[in-house]
mmCIF file of C-alpha atoms in Angstrom:
data_model
loop_
_atom_site.group_PDB
_atom_site.id
_atom_site.type_symbol
_atom_site.label_atom_id
_atom_site.label_comp_id
_atom_site.label_asym_id
_atom_site.label_seq_id
_atom_site.Cartn_x
_atom_site.Cartn_y
_atom_site.Cartn_z
ATOM 1 C CA MET A 49 0.000 0.000 0.000
ATOM 2 C CA THR A 50 1.272 3.460 -0.848
ATOM 3 C CA LEU A 51 0.249 6.853 0.441
ATOM 4 C CA SER A 52 -0.516 9.466 -2.168
ATOM 5 C CA ALA A 53 0.726 13.026 -2.021
ATOM 6 C CA ASN A 54 -2.740 14.126 -3.137
ATOM 7 C CA GLU A 55 -4.024 13.704 0.399
ATOM 8 C CA LYS A 56 -4.826 17.149 1.722
ATOM 9 C CA PRO A 57 -3.479 18.394 5.059
ATOM 10 C CA HIS A 58 -6.171 18.093 7.703
ATOM 11 C CA LYS A 59 -4.686 20.327 10.414
ATOM 12 C CA ASN A 60 -3.873 24.006 10.653
ATOM 13 C CA ILE A 61 -0.304 24.980 11.522
ATOM 14 C CA PHE A 62 -0.824 25.202 15.285
ATOM 15 C CA GLU A 63 -2.639 21.865 15.364
ATOM 16 C CA THR A 64 0.184 20.355 13.327
ATOM 17 C CA ILE A 65 2.891 21.705 15.649
ATOM 18 C CA LEU A 66 1.051 20.301 18.671
ATOM 19 C CA ALA A 67 0.362 16.965 16.934
ATOM 20 C CA ARG A 68 3.924 16.312 15.725
ATOM 21 C CA ARG A 69 5.646 13.424 17.484
ATOM 22 C CA SER A 70 8.964 11.621 17.190
ATOM 23 C CA VAL A 71 7.555 8.370 15.838
ATOM 24 C CA ARG A 72 9.548 5.202 16.508
ATOM 25 C CA ALA A 73 7.137 2.521 15.213
ATOM 26 C CA TYR A 74 6.132 2.226 11.554
ATOM 27 C CA ALA A 75 3.708 0.213 9.466
ATOM 28 C CA PRO A 76 5.171 -1.577 6.419
ATOM 29 C CA ASN A 77 3.497 0.876 3.995
ATOM 30 C CA GLU A 78 5.788 2.309 1.323
ATOM 31 C CA LEU A 79 5.749 6.016 0.538
ATOM 32 C CA ASP A 80 5.434 6.878 -3.130
ATOM 33 C CA ARG A 81 7.704 9.270 -5.005
ATOM 34 C CA ASN A 82 5.040 12.012 -5.220
ATOM 35 C CA THR A 83 4.582 12.050 -1.450
ATOM 36 C CA ILE A 84 8.317 12.345 -0.864
ATOM 37 C CA GLN A 85 8.543 15.090 -3.484
ATOM 38 C CA LYS A 86 5.850 17.055 -1.610
ATOM 39 C CA LEU A 87 7.835 16.733 1.623
ATOM 40 C CA LEU A 88 10.978 17.975 -0.118
ATOM 41 C CA GLU A 89 9.043 20.913 -1.561
ATOM 42 C CA ALA A 90 7.987 21.836 1.973
ATOM 43 C CA ALA A 91 11.582 21.487 3.167
ATOM 44 C CA VAL A 92 12.996 23.929 0.641
ATOM 45 C CA ARG A 93 10.455 26.598 1.631
ATOM 46 C CA ALA A 94 12.267 26.947 4.971
ATOM 47 C CA PRO A 95 13.966 30.200 5.946
ATOM 48 C CA THR A 96 17.558 30.381 4.778
ATOM 49 C CA ALA A 97 20.352 32.734 5.806
ATOM 50 C CA MET A 98 21.318 35.142 3.023
ATOM 51 C CA HIS A 99 19.117 33.084 0.665
ATOM 52 C CA GLU A 100 21.870 30.488 0.318
ATOM 53 C CA GLU A 101 19.552 27.446 0.220
ATOM 54 C CA PRO A 102 22.476 25.088 0.956
ATOM 55 C CA TRP A 103 20.460 21.895 1.271
ATOM 56 C CA ALA A 104 20.596 18.792 -0.895
ATOM 57 C CA PHE A 105 18.754 15.531 -0.278
ATOM 58 C CA ILE A 106 19.406 11.807 -0.311
ATOM 59 C CA VAL A 107 16.372 9.491 -0.202
ATOM 60 C CA VAL A 108 16.924 5.877 0.867
ATOM 61 C CA GLN A 109 14.042 3.400 0.504
ATOM 62 C CA ASN A 110 16.044 0.193 0.230
ATOM 63 C CA ARG A 111 15.473 -1.711 3.475
ATOM 64 C CA GLN A 112 18.644 -3.770 3.092
ATOM 65 C CA VAL A 113 20.703 -0.582 2.743
ATOM 66 C CA LEU A 114 18.924 0.885 5.789
ATOM 67 C CA LYS A 115 19.730 -2.253 7.798
ATOM 68 C CA GLN A 116 23.400 -2.061 6.775
ATOM 69 C CA LEU A 117 23.513 1.633 7.725
ATOM 70 C CA SER A 118 21.941 0.840 11.082
ATOM 71 C CA ASP A 119 24.481 -1.910 11.760
ATOM 72 C CA ARG A 120 27.328 0.441 10.820
ATOM 73 C CA ALA A 121 25.982 3.332 12.908
ATOM 74 C CA LYS A 122 25.397 1.507 16.198
ATOM 75 C CA PRO A 123 29.028 0.828 17.209
ATOM 76 C CA LEU A 124 30.060 4.318 16.083
ATOM 77 C CA PHE A 125 27.349 5.848 18.251
ATOM 78 C CA ILE A 126 28.374 3.739 21.248
ATOM 79 C CA GLU A 127 31.966 4.913 20.744
ATOM 80 C CA ARG A 128 30.747 8.514 20.703
ATOM 81 C CA LEU A 129 28.817 7.981 23.957
ATOM 82 C CA HIS A 130 31.981 6.656 25.604
ATOM 83 C CA ARG A 131 34.122 9.418 24.087
ATOM 84 C CA THR A 132 31.806 12.130 25.404
ATOM 85 C CA HIS A 133 31.468 10.422 28.801
ATOM 86 C CA HIS A 134 27.748 9.748 28.457
ATOM 87 C CA THR A 135 27.016 6.881 30.815
ATOM 88 C CA ASN A 136 23.461 6.162 29.669
ATOM 89 C CA VAL A 137 23.455 2.411 30.267
ATOM 90 C CA HIS A 138 20.031 1.997 28.653
ATOM 91 C CA ALA A 139 21.208 3.661 25.418
ATOM 92 C CA ILE A 140 24.385 1.578 25.323
ATOM 93 C CA ASP A 141 22.388 -1.624 25.910
ATOM 94 C CA THR A 142 19.863 -0.671 23.227
ATOM 95 C CA PHE A 143 22.499 0.154 20.624
ATOM 96 C CA SER A 144 24.418 -3.029 21.505
ATOM 97 C CA ASN A 145 21.403 -5.194 20.634
ATOM 98 C CA PRO A 146 22.005 -6.743 17.197
ATOM 99 C CA ASP A 147 18.248 -6.725 16.494
ATOM 100 C CA PHE A 148 17.821 -3.003 17.216
ATOM 101 C CA ASN A 149 17.261 -0.931 14.068
ATOM 102 C CA ILE A 150 18.118 2.728 14.625
ATOM 103 C CA PHE A 151 15.669 3.596 11.818
ATOM 104 C CA HIS A 152 12.836 1.860 13.709
ATOM 105 C CA ASN A 153 11.867 -0.193 10.632
ATOM 106 C CA ALA A 154 10.759 2.891 8.703
ATOM 107 C CA GLY A 155 10.935 2.361 4.968
ATOM 108 C CA THR A 156 12.139 5.859 4.060
ATOM 109 C CA LEU A 157 15.163 7.821 5.225
ATOM 110 C CA ILE A 158 15.609 11.387 3.977
ATOM 111 C CA VAL A 159 19.053 12.833 4.638
ATOM 112 C CA ILE A 160 19.445 16.589 4.374
ATOM 113 C CA CYS A 161 23.015 17.323 3.280
ATOM 114 C CA ALA A 162 25.028 20.461 2.643
ATOM 115 C CA LYS A 163 28.511 21.666 1.842
ATOM 116 C CA PRO A 164 30.107 23.021 5.056
ATOM 117 C CA SER A 165 30.645 26.406 3.429
ATOM 118 C CA GLY A 166 29.033 29.031 5.632
ATOM 119 C CA HIS A 167 28.196 30.039 9.182
ATOM 120 C CA PHE A 168 24.493 29.163 8.940
ATOM 121 C CA VAL A 169 24.485 26.092 6.696
ATOM 122 C CA GLU A 170 23.603 23.623 9.458
ATOM 123 C CA ALA A 171 20.930 25.932 10.857
ATOM 124 C CA ASP A 172 19.380 26.197 7.384
ATOM 125 C CA CYS A 173 19.307 22.394 7.095
ATOM 126 C CA TRP A 174 17.595 22.004 10.457
ATOM 127 C CA LEU A 175 14.986 24.609 9.492
ATOM 128 C CA ALA A 176 14.331 22.577 6.348
ATOM 129 C CA ALA A 177 14.079 19.452 8.498
ATOM 130 C CA GLU A 178 11.399 21.016 10.684
ATOM 131 C CA ASN A 179 9.387 22.055 7.620
ATOM 132 C CA LEU A 180 9.623 18.508 6.285
ATOM 133 C CA MET A 181 8.514 16.950 9.580
ATOM 134 C CA LEU A 182 5.579 19.346 9.996
ATOM 135 C CA ALA A 183 4.473 18.667 6.421
ATOM 136 C CA ALA A 184 4.677 14.923 7.120
ATOM 137 C CA CYS A 185 2.545 15.329 10.238
ATOM 138 C CA ALA A 186 -0.011 17.436 8.369
ATOM 139 C CA ILE A 187 -0.705 14.566 5.941
ATOM 140 C CA GLY A 188 -0.784 11.879 8.618
ATOM 141 C CA LEU A 189 2.780 10.599 8.411
ATOM 142 C CA GLY A 190 5.233 10.072 11.242
ATOM 143 C CA SER A 191 8.839 11.211 11.320
ATOM 144 C CA CYS A 192 11.853 11.169 13.614
ATOM 145 C CA VAL A 193 15.327 12.673 13.526
ATOM 146 C CA ILE A 194 17.969 9.920 13.751
ATOM 147 C CA GLY A 195 20.983 11.855 14.997
ATOM 148 C CA SER A 196 22.740 8.625 15.936
ATOM 149 C CA SER A 197 23.257 7.911 12.224
ATOM 150 C CA VAL A 198 25.137 11.122 11.325
ATOM 151 C CA GLU A 199 28.627 9.802 12.019
ATOM 152 C CA ALA A 200 28.024 6.646 9.963
ATOM 153 C CA LEU A 201 26.450 8.603 7.107
ATOM 154 C CA ASN A 202 29.563 10.775 6.893
ATOM 155 C CA THR A 203 32.019 7.897 6.541
ATOM 156 C CA PRO A 204 33.632 7.617 3.088
ATOM 157 C CA GLU A 205 32.059 4.166 2.665
ATOM 158 C CA ALA A 206 28.504 5.370 3.299
ATOM 159 C CA LYS A 207 28.973 8.453 1.139
ATOM 160 C CA ALA A 208 30.126 6.249 -1.734
ATOM 161 C CA GLU A 209 27.234 3.809 -1.299
ATOM 162 C CA LEU A 210 24.618 6.570 -1.098
ATOM 163 C CA ASN A 211 26.135 8.793 -3.796
ATOM 164 C CA ILE A 212 26.767 11.649 -1.368
ATOM 165 C CA PRO A 213 29.519 13.760 -2.986
ATOM 166 C CA ALA A 214 32.653 14.004 -0.852
ATOM 167 C CA GLU A 215 32.258 17.781 -0.458
ATOM 168 C CA PHE A 216 28.794 17.356 1.133
ATOM 169 C CA ASP A 217 28.110 16.388 4.745
ATOM 170 C CA ALA A 218 25.029 14.622 6.052
ATOM 171 C CA VAL A 219 23.431 17.049 8.500
ATOM 172 C CA ALA A 220 19.852 16.003 9.290
ATOM 173 C CA PRO A 221 18.741 12.374 8.822
ATOM 174 C CA ILE A 222 14.959 11.941 9.132
ATOM 175 C CA ILE A 223 12.893 8.783 8.890
ATOM 176 C CA VAL A 224 9.374 9.132 7.511
ATOM 177 C CA GLY A 225 6.509 6.681 7.188
ATOM 178 C CA VAL A 226 3.039 5.602 8.184
ATOM 179 C CA PRO A 227 2.909 5.344 11.990
ATOM 180 C CA SER A 228 2.106 2.002 13.554
ATOM 181 C CA GLY A 229 -0.304 2.933 16.331
ATOM 182 C CA GLU A 230 -0.400 6.163 18.290
ATOM 183 C CA THR A 231 2.616 7.959 19.744
ATOM 184 C CA ALA A 232 1.786 9.642 23.025
ATOM 185 C CA ALA A 233 2.552 13.306 23.528
ATOM 186 C CA THR A 234 5.509 14.118 25.742
ATOM 187 C CA SER A 235 5.543 16.971 28.210
ATOM 188 C CA ARG A 236 7.409 20.174 27.493
ATOM 189 C CA LYS A 237 8.722 22.807 29.853
ATOM 190 C CA LYS A 238 7.069 26.189 29.711
ATOM 191 C CA PRO A 239 9.017 28.792 27.729
ATOM 192 C CA LEU A 240 11.885 30.163 29.819
ATOM 193 C CA ILE A 241 11.706 33.905 29.241
ATOM 194 C CA LEU A 242 14.996 35.457 30.267
ATOM 195 C CA ALA A 243 13.844 38.998 29.590
ATOM 196 C CA TRP A 244 10.850 40.852 28.226
ATOM 197 C CA LYS A 245 11.641 44.501 27.791
ATOM 198 C CA GLN A 246 8.845 46.870 26.825
#
């Protein structure tokens, strides 16, 4: 079963912001090319410093490639946890499990890439990522940033396999798909206002 990009958004922007979740369970549905194209169109409408529009995209829908990327990313992420003195035993145990898929069995990974050529390139990519995730939510899809895959995506081997040019870096990897079940809302702190001068 595929989801068509012709499905109209059913939420206004505030409803969409409040409804967005980091989804970590996906149905086996495949997303069609038109749906992904619509998400990319939303991404490139993001604000961009000095109108640079530095983003470029890699779309991975091959589940075997996603599994190989997951297997490559897990030990690198564990090394990073040790290197940065993070002692989250649960995370280390999870990423040590050979059956754990860091992409949560989603069938689509969209990687926002850019050349590291300016002060605001990464910020621009993350703004594009938020647009993409809100657009996904608006049409009933789930998404989740998979930061634990960045180091693996930027290895020469992964860049070669995914056709990421050497001068580009993977910045924002996002899985997208049809959610399997409901993802509960998480609490958020109230805005911390440091000053309000009138």
